[in-house]
Amino acid sequence: QEVLLETTTESYSVIGRIAVMQGGSIAARVRGAIETVNVNVGDRVTKGTVLATLAKSRLRAEQRRIAAQVARHRAMVKNAEREMRRMSNLSKSAAFSRARFEDQQGLVAERKAQMAEFEASLSTLQIDIANATIKAPYDAVVIEKHVEVGGYVNVGSQVVTLQNDRNVEVEVEIPSFRVVGLALGTVAKVTSDSGKSYPAKVRSIIPNENV
């Protein structure tokens, strides 16, 4: 018979495991006492859902104090600038002193720097107050709850563990002699324990040999 050159395909079955694309512990960004915990293990949450809140009374008191300092230094800047303008208007007068005018310019710059420092502190406090409300960063299921009302957390402490079970991949270990025939985008079929099949394709091939 005539010899033909053609491409053939072969199916090869391997056992894999489900791997979530998004999941992990949600940590506190500020320290404080736990005021509310709004979820339980097994709850399904959407992005933006409030998971827990920290007590904000201390932060708000500090915010009022810093806001008062900002207002005080803003008034000081205006007064210093007013005095500098008055000196500038006397520049052609015999009463004008170049040294005093330059000192006043330095004072205005110093006052502005102090005001900017307190404004930055105020912005930081506003961010901390916002971060005291801990929200879900993505749609997920609550896998574990690490805090209760009345507890205390530091920056980086775990609050809840989430897992997005609707954004998953399948990880499989392919024998090295079979990897030669694989390429990115290769179409595959995933069959669950229940017998239901899902279409899939190869996203990545990781060269990690497991003896």
PDB file of C-alpha atoms in Angstrom:
ATOM      1  CA  GLN A   1       0.000   0.000   0.000  1.00  0.00           C
ATOM      2  CA  GLU A   2       1.042   3.556  -0.582  1.00  0.00           C
ATOM      3  CA  VAL A   3       2.719   5.108   2.451  1.00  0.00           C
ATOM      4  CA  LEU A   4       0.846   8.206   3.692  1.00  0.00           C
ATOM      5  CA  LEU A   5       2.140  10.951   5.995  1.00  0.00           C
ATOM      6  CA  GLU A   6      -0.606  12.282   8.225  1.00  0.00           C
ATOM      7  CA  THR A   7      -1.145  13.705  11.713  1.00  0.00           C
ATOM      8  CA  THR A   8      -2.773  11.521  14.327  1.00  0.00           C
ATOM      9  CA  THR A   9      -4.109  12.357  17.754  1.00  0.00           C
ATOM     10  CA  GLU A  10      -3.992  10.400  20.961  1.00  0.00           C
ATOM     11  CA  SER A  11      -5.857  10.879  24.226  1.00  0.00           C
ATOM     12  CA  TYR A  12      -4.025  10.469  27.513  1.00  0.00           C
ATOM     13  CA  SER A  13      -5.799  10.600  30.865  1.00  0.00           C
ATOM     14  CA  VAL A  14      -4.251  11.956  34.052  1.00  0.00           C
ATOM     15  CA  ILE A  15      -5.624  12.721  37.495  1.00  0.00           C
ATOM     16  CA  GLY A  16      -5.661  16.393  38.452  1.00  0.00           C
ATOM     17  CA  ARG A  17      -6.786  18.666  41.244  1.00  0.00           C
ATOM     18  CA  ILE A  18      -8.777  21.872  41.434  1.00  0.00           C
ATOM     19  CA  ALA A  19      -6.722  24.979  42.223  1.00  0.00           C
ATOM     20  CA  VAL A  20      -8.343  28.320  43.015  1.00  0.00           C
ATOM     21  CA  MET A  21      -7.058  31.420  41.227  1.00  0.00           C
ATOM     22  CA  GLN A  22      -8.043  33.763  44.064  1.00  0.00           C
ATOM     23  CA  GLY A  23      -7.925  32.913  47.727  1.00  0.00           C
ATOM     24  CA  GLY A  24      -6.138  33.586  50.976  1.00  0.00           C
ATOM     25  CA  SER A  25      -6.315  35.466  54.233  1.00  0.00           C
ATOM     26  CA  ILE A  26      -7.668  39.012  54.355  1.00  0.00           C
ATOM     27  CA  ALA A  27      -5.504  41.000  56.763  1.00  0.00           C
ATOM     28  CA  ALA A  28      -6.157  44.114  58.830  1.00  0.00           C
ATOM     29  CA  ARG A  29      -4.470  47.263  57.531  1.00  0.00           C
ATOM     30  CA  VAL A  30      -4.791  49.129  60.825  1.00  0.00           C
ATOM     31  CA  ARG A  31      -4.689  48.037  64.447  1.00  0.00           C
ATOM     32  CA  GLY A  32      -7.706  48.166  66.731  1.00  0.00           C
ATOM     33  CA  ALA A  33     -10.484  46.348  68.531  1.00  0.00           C
ATOM     34  CA  ILE A  34     -12.965  44.296  66.514  1.00  0.00           C
ATOM     35  CA  GLU A  35     -16.331  46.049  66.648  1.00  0.00           C
ATOM     36  CA  THR A  36     -18.394  43.912  64.257  1.00  0.00           C
ATOM     37  CA  VAL A  37     -17.960  40.666  62.352  1.00  0.00           C
ATOM     38  CA  ASN A  38     -20.559  40.374  59.606  1.00  0.00           C
ATOM     39  CA  VAL A  39     -19.825  36.941  58.113  1.00  0.00           C
ATOM     40  CA  ASN A  40     -19.641  33.314  59.134  1.00  0.00           C
ATOM     41  CA  VAL A  41     -17.822  30.345  57.658  1.00  0.00           C
ATOM     42  CA  GLY A  42     -19.600  29.206  54.512  1.00  0.00           C
ATOM     43  CA  ASP A  43     -21.110  32.599  53.669  1.00  0.00           C
ATOM     44  CA  ARG A  44     -20.830  33.668  50.034  1.00  0.00           C
ATOM     45  CA  VAL A  45     -19.792  37.304  49.694  1.00  0.00           C
ATOM     46  CA  THR A  46     -19.455  39.667  46.754  1.00  0.00           C
ATOM     47  CA  LYS A  47     -16.714  42.189  46.108  1.00  0.00           C
ATOM     48  CA  GLY A  48     -17.131  45.149  48.475  1.00  0.00           C
ATOM     49  CA  THR A  49     -19.086  43.246  51.145  1.00  0.00           C
ATOM     50  CA  VAL A  50     -18.155  44.477  54.641  1.00  0.00           C
ATOM     51  CA  LEU A  51     -16.542  41.539  56.412  1.00  0.00           C
ATOM     52  CA  ALA A  52     -15.700  43.237  59.717  1.00  0.00           C
ATOM     53  CA  THR A  53     -15.178  46.669  61.224  1.00  0.00           C
ATOM     54  CA  LEU A  54     -12.695  47.967  63.758  1.00  0.00           C
ATOM     55  CA  ALA A  55     -13.437  50.554  66.438  1.00  0.00           C
ATOM     56  CA  LYS A  56     -12.893  54.021  64.962  1.00  0.00           C
ATOM     57  CA  SER A  57     -13.331  56.262  68.010  1.00  0.00           C
ATOM     58  CA  ARG A  58      -9.582  56.616  68.627  1.00  0.00           C
ATOM     59  CA  LEU A  59      -8.915  57.348  64.961  1.00  0.00           C
ATOM     60  CA  ARG A  60     -11.698  59.919  64.749  1.00  0.00           C
ATOM     61  CA  ALA A  61     -10.467  61.687  67.891  1.00  0.00           C
ATOM     62  CA  GLU A  62      -6.984  61.862  66.389  1.00  0.00           C
ATOM     63  CA  GLN A  63      -8.508  63.087  63.129  1.00  0.00           C
ATOM     64  CA  ARG A  64     -10.198  65.995  64.932  1.00  0.00           C
ATOM     65  CA  ARG A  65      -6.940  66.885  66.658  1.00  0.00           C
ATOM     66  CA  ILE A  66      -4.948  66.903  63.423  1.00  0.00           C
ATOM     67  CA  ALA A  67      -7.710  68.832  61.620  1.00  0.00           C
ATOM     68  CA  ALA A  68      -7.471  71.519  64.306  1.00  0.00           C
ATOM     69  CA  GLN A  69      -3.707  71.687  63.780  1.00  0.00           C
ATOM     70  CA  VAL A  70      -4.233  72.061  60.024  1.00  0.00           C
ATOM     71  CA  ALA A  71      -6.660  74.945  60.583  1.00  0.00           C
ATOM     72  CA  ARG A  72      -4.239  76.587  63.039  1.00  0.00           C
ATOM     73  CA  HIS A  73      -1.284  76.374  60.672  1.00  0.00           C
ATOM     74  CA  ARG A  74      -3.390  77.555  57.740  1.00  0.00           C
ATOM     75  CA  ALA A  75      -4.200  80.702  59.727  1.00  0.00           C
ATOM     76  CA  MET A  76      -0.533  81.113  60.610  1.00  0.00           C
ATOM     77  CA  VAL A  77       0.403  80.889  56.917  1.00  0.00           C
ATOM     78  CA  LYS A  78      -2.145  83.569  56.020  1.00  0.00           C
ATOM     79  CA  ASN A  79      -0.843  85.878  58.741  1.00  0.00           C
ATOM     80  CA  ALA A  80       2.762  85.374  57.655  1.00  0.00           C
ATOM     81  CA  GLU A  81       1.875  85.995  53.994  1.00  0.00           C
ATOM     82  CA  ARG A  82      -0.058  89.136  54.958  1.00  0.00           C
ATOM     83  CA  GLU A  83       2.974  90.468  56.833  1.00  0.00           C
ATOM     84  CA  MET A  84       5.227  89.633  53.884  1.00  0.00           C
ATOM     85  CA  ARG A  85       2.950  91.552  51.503  1.00  0.00           C
ATOM     86  CA  ARG A  86       2.960  94.525  53.872  1.00  0.00           C
ATOM     87  CA  MET A  87       6.756  94.496  53.895  1.00  0.00           C
ATOM     88  CA  SER A  88       6.838  94.212  50.120  1.00  0.00           C
ATOM     89  CA  ASN A  89       4.662  97.311  49.783  1.00  0.00           C
ATOM     90  CA  LEU A  90       7.261  99.195  51.809  1.00  0.00           C
ATOM     91  CA  SER A  91      10.127  98.130  49.538  1.00  0.00           C
ATOM     92  CA  LYS A  92      10.626 101.691  48.260  1.00  0.00           C
ATOM     93  CA  SER A  93      10.326 103.205  51.710  1.00  0.00           C
ATOM     94  CA  ALA A  94      13.196 104.109  54.008  1.00  0.00           C
ATOM     95  CA  ALA A  95      11.598 101.859  56.620  1.00  0.00           C
ATOM     96  CA  PHE A  96      12.097  98.802  54.419  1.00  0.00           C
ATOM     97  CA  SER A  97      14.593  96.236  55.683  1.00  0.00           C
ATOM     98  CA  ARG A  98      15.840  93.641  53.203  1.00  0.00           C
ATOM     99  CA  ALA A  99      17.018  91.362  56.014  1.00  0.00           C
ATOM    100  CA  ARG A 100      13.638  91.390  57.767  1.00  0.00           C
ATOM    101  CA  PHE A 101      11.848  90.788  54.454  1.00  0.00           C
ATOM    102  CA  GLU A 102      14.015  87.737  53.720  1.00  0.00           C
ATOM    103  CA  ASP A 103      13.433  86.456  57.258  1.00  0.00           C
ATOM    104  CA  GLN A 104       9.696  86.802  56.669  1.00  0.00           C
ATOM    105  CA  GLN A 105       9.966  84.853  53.408  1.00  0.00           C
ATOM    106  CA  GLY A 106      11.697  82.069  55.309  1.00  0.00           C
ATOM    107  CA  LEU A 107       8.966  82.142  57.967  1.00  0.00           C
ATOM    108  CA  VAL A 108       6.255  81.809  55.313  1.00  0.00           C
ATOM    109  CA  ALA A 109       8.046  78.798  53.801  1.00  0.00           C
ATOM    110  CA  GLU A 110       8.408  77.227  57.240  1.00  0.00           C
ATOM    111  CA  ARG A 111       4.735  77.756  58.059  1.00  0.00           C
ATOM    112  CA  LYS A 112       3.701  76.190  54.733  1.00  0.00           C
ATOM    113  CA  ALA A 113       5.922  73.166  55.360  1.00  0.00           C
ATOM    114  CA  GLN A 114       4.400  72.665  58.808  1.00  0.00           C
ATOM    115  CA  MET A 115       0.894  72.927  57.377  1.00  0.00           C
ATOM    116  CA  ALA A 116       1.753  70.395  54.637  1.00  0.00           C
ATOM    117  CA  GLU A 117       3.055  67.987  57.274  1.00  0.00           C
ATOM    118  CA  PHE A 118      -0.207  68.100  59.242  1.00  0.00           C
ATOM    119  CA  GLU A 119      -2.259  67.837  56.032  1.00  0.00           C
ATOM    120  CA  ALA A 120      -0.341  64.659  55.165  1.00  0.00           C
ATOM    121  CA  SER A 121      -1.043  63.279  58.658  1.00  0.00           C
ATOM    122  CA  LEU A 122      -4.725  64.092  58.216  1.00  0.00           C
ATOM    123  CA  SER A 123      -4.814  62.261  54.874  1.00  0.00           C
ATOM    124  CA  THR A 124      -3.160  59.233  56.477  1.00  0.00           C
ATOM    125  CA  LEU A 125      -5.772  59.183  59.234  1.00  0.00           C
ATOM    126  CA  GLN A 126      -8.578  59.375  56.695  1.00  0.00           C
ATOM    127  CA  ILE A 127      -7.078  56.350  54.936  1.00  0.00           C
ATOM    128  CA  ASP A 128      -6.814  54.499  58.272  1.00  0.00           C
ATOM    129  CA  ILE A 129     -10.461  55.251  59.053  1.00  0.00           C
ATOM    130  CA  ALA A 130     -11.484  53.873  55.672  1.00  0.00           C
ATOM    131  CA  ASN A 131      -9.303  50.774  56.199  1.00  0.00           C
ATOM    132  CA  ALA A 132     -10.976  50.150  59.563  1.00  0.00           C
ATOM    133  CA  THR A 133     -13.884  48.834  57.486  1.00  0.00           C
ATOM    134  CA  ILE A 134     -12.595  45.534  56.079  1.00  0.00           C
ATOM    135  CA  LYS A 135     -14.218  44.614  52.768  1.00  0.00           C
ATOM    136  CA  ALA A 136     -14.069  41.600  50.474  1.00  0.00           C
ATOM    137  CA  PRO A 137     -11.682  42.315  47.560  1.00  0.00           C
ATOM    138  CA  TYR A 138     -13.444  39.808  45.277  1.00  0.00           C
ATOM    139  CA  ASP A 139     -16.434  37.447  45.096  1.00  0.00           C
ATOM    140  CA  ALA A 140     -15.704  34.458  47.308  1.00  0.00           C
ATOM    141  CA  VAL A 141     -16.761  32.021  50.013  1.00  0.00           C
ATOM    142  CA  VAL A 142     -15.665  32.478  53.633  1.00  0.00           C
ATOM    143  CA  ILE A 143     -13.458  29.489  54.413  1.00  0.00           C
ATOM    144  CA  GLU A 144     -12.282  30.472  57.881  1.00  0.00           C
ATOM    145  CA  LYS A 145     -12.968  33.211  60.428  1.00  0.00           C
ATOM    146  CA  HIS A 146     -10.023  34.280  62.598  1.00  0.00           C
ATOM    147  CA  VAL A 147     -11.541  37.005  64.810  1.00  0.00           C
ATOM    148  CA  GLU A 148     -14.522  37.633  67.050  1.00  0.00           C
ATOM    149  CA  VAL A 149     -16.165  40.803  68.367  1.00  0.00           C
ATOM    150  CA  GLY A 150     -14.105  42.252  71.201  1.00  0.00           C
ATOM    151  CA  GLY A 151     -10.821  40.858  69.961  1.00  0.00           C
ATOM    152  CA  TYR A 152      -7.850  43.010  68.979  1.00  0.00           C
ATOM    153  CA  VAL A 153      -5.844  42.916  65.772  1.00  0.00           C
ATOM    154  CA  ASN A 154      -2.562  44.452  64.720  1.00  0.00           C
ATOM    155  CA  VAL A 155      -1.543  45.481  61.236  1.00  0.00           C
ATOM    156  CA  GLY A 156      -1.266  42.303  59.176  1.00  0.00           C
ATOM    157  CA  SER A 157      -3.403  40.145  61.486  1.00  0.00           C
ATOM    158  CA  GLN A 158      -5.664  37.662  59.714  1.00  0.00           C
ATOM    159  CA  VAL A 159      -9.363  38.498  59.792  1.00  0.00           C
ATOM    160  CA  VAL A 160     -10.991  35.944  57.476  1.00  0.00           C
ATOM    161  CA  THR A 161      -9.861  33.507  54.801  1.00  0.00           C
ATOM    162  CA  LEU A 162     -11.639  33.713  51.451  1.00  0.00           C
ATOM    163  CA  GLN A 163     -11.692  31.456  48.425  1.00  0.00           C
ATOM    164  CA  ASN A 164     -13.128  32.253  45.022  1.00  0.00           C
ATOM    165  CA  ASP A 165     -14.548  28.893  43.977  1.00  0.00           C
ATOM    166  CA  ARG A 166     -15.883  30.271  40.688  1.00  0.00           C
ATOM    167  CA  ASN A 167     -12.477  31.119  39.270  1.00  0.00           C
ATOM    168  CA  VAL A 168     -10.504  27.888  39.254  1.00  0.00           C
ATOM    169  CA  GLU A 169      -7.957  25.930  37.255  1.00  0.00           C
ATOM    170  CA  VAL A 170      -7.018  22.268  37.086  1.00  0.00           C
ATOM    171  CA  GLU A 171      -3.450  21.285  37.925  1.00  0.00           C
ATOM    172  CA  VAL A 172      -2.162  17.955  36.611  1.00  0.00           C
ATOM    173  CA  GLU A 173       1.225  16.280  36.638  1.00  0.00           C
ATOM    174  CA  ILE A 174       2.138  15.090  33.159  1.00  0.00           C
ATOM    175  CA  PRO A 175       4.918  12.491  32.672  1.00  0.00           C
ATOM    176  CA  SER A 176       7.894  14.067  30.924  1.00  0.00           C
ATOM    177  CA  PHE A 177       7.622  11.766  27.883  1.00  0.00           C
ATOM    178  CA  ARG A 178       4.098  13.159  27.293  1.00  0.00           C
ATOM    179  CA  VAL A 179       5.009  16.841  27.638  1.00  0.00           C
ATOM    180  CA  VAL A 180       6.645  16.788  24.177  1.00  0.00           C
ATOM    181  CA  GLY A 181       3.234  16.646  22.548  1.00  0.00           C
ATOM    182  CA  LEU A 182       1.781  19.470  24.635  1.00  0.00           C
ATOM    183  CA  ALA A 183       1.595  23.108  23.613  1.00  0.00           C
ATOM    184  CA  LEU A 184      -0.036  26.200  25.048  1.00  0.00           C
ATOM    185  CA  GLY A 185      -3.660  26.316  23.949  1.00  0.00           C
ATOM    186  CA  THR A 186      -3.957  22.542  23.562  1.00  0.00           C
ATOM    187  CA  VAL A 187      -7.610  21.597  23.988  1.00  0.00           C
ATOM    188  CA  ALA A 188      -8.384  19.245  26.870  1.00  0.00           C
ATOM    189  CA  LYS A 189     -11.453  17.772  28.541  1.00  0.00           C
ATOM    190  CA  VAL A 190     -11.890  17.817  32.309  1.00  0.00           C
ATOM    191  CA  THR A 191     -14.158  15.152  33.793  1.00  0.00           C
ATOM    192  CA  SER A 192     -15.252  15.504  37.410  1.00  0.00           C
ATOM    193  CA  ASP A 193     -15.895  12.656  39.846  1.00  0.00           C
ATOM    194  CA  SER A 194     -19.594  12.997  39.072  1.00  0.00           C
ATOM    195  CA  GLY A 195     -18.925  12.272  35.405  1.00  0.00           C
ATOM    196  CA  LYS A 196     -19.695  15.778  34.144  1.00  0.00           C
ATOM    197  CA  SER A 197     -17.236  17.076  31.550  1.00  0.00           C
ATOM    198  CA  TYR A 198     -15.951  20.622  31.015  1.00  0.00           C
ATOM    199  CA  PRO A 199     -13.965  22.097  28.117  1.00  0.00           C
ATOM    200  CA  ALA A 200     -10.486  23.336  28.961  1.00  0.00           C
ATOM    201  CA  LYS A 201      -7.189  24.297  27.377  1.00  0.00           C
ATOM    202  CA  VAL A 202      -3.568  24.365  28.453  1.00  0.00           C
ATOM    203  CA  ARG A 203      -2.647  27.781  29.896  1.00  0.00           C
ATOM    204  CA  SER A 204       0.855  27.050  31.138  1.00  0.00           C
ATOM    205  CA  ILE A 205       3.407  24.241  31.211  1.00  0.00           C
ATOM    206  CA  ILE A 206       5.664  24.315  34.256  1.00  0.00           C
ATOM    207  CA  PRO A 207       8.922  22.322  33.982  1.00  0.00           C
ATOM    208  CA  ASN A 208       8.913  20.908  37.499  1.00  0.00           C
ATOM    209  CA  GLU A 209       9.832  17.223  37.445  1.00  0.00           C
ATOM    210  CA  ASN A 210       8.471  15.094  40.264  1.00  0.00           C
ATOM    211  CA  VAL A 211      10.242  11.748  40.518  1.00  0.00           C
TER     212      VAL A 211
END
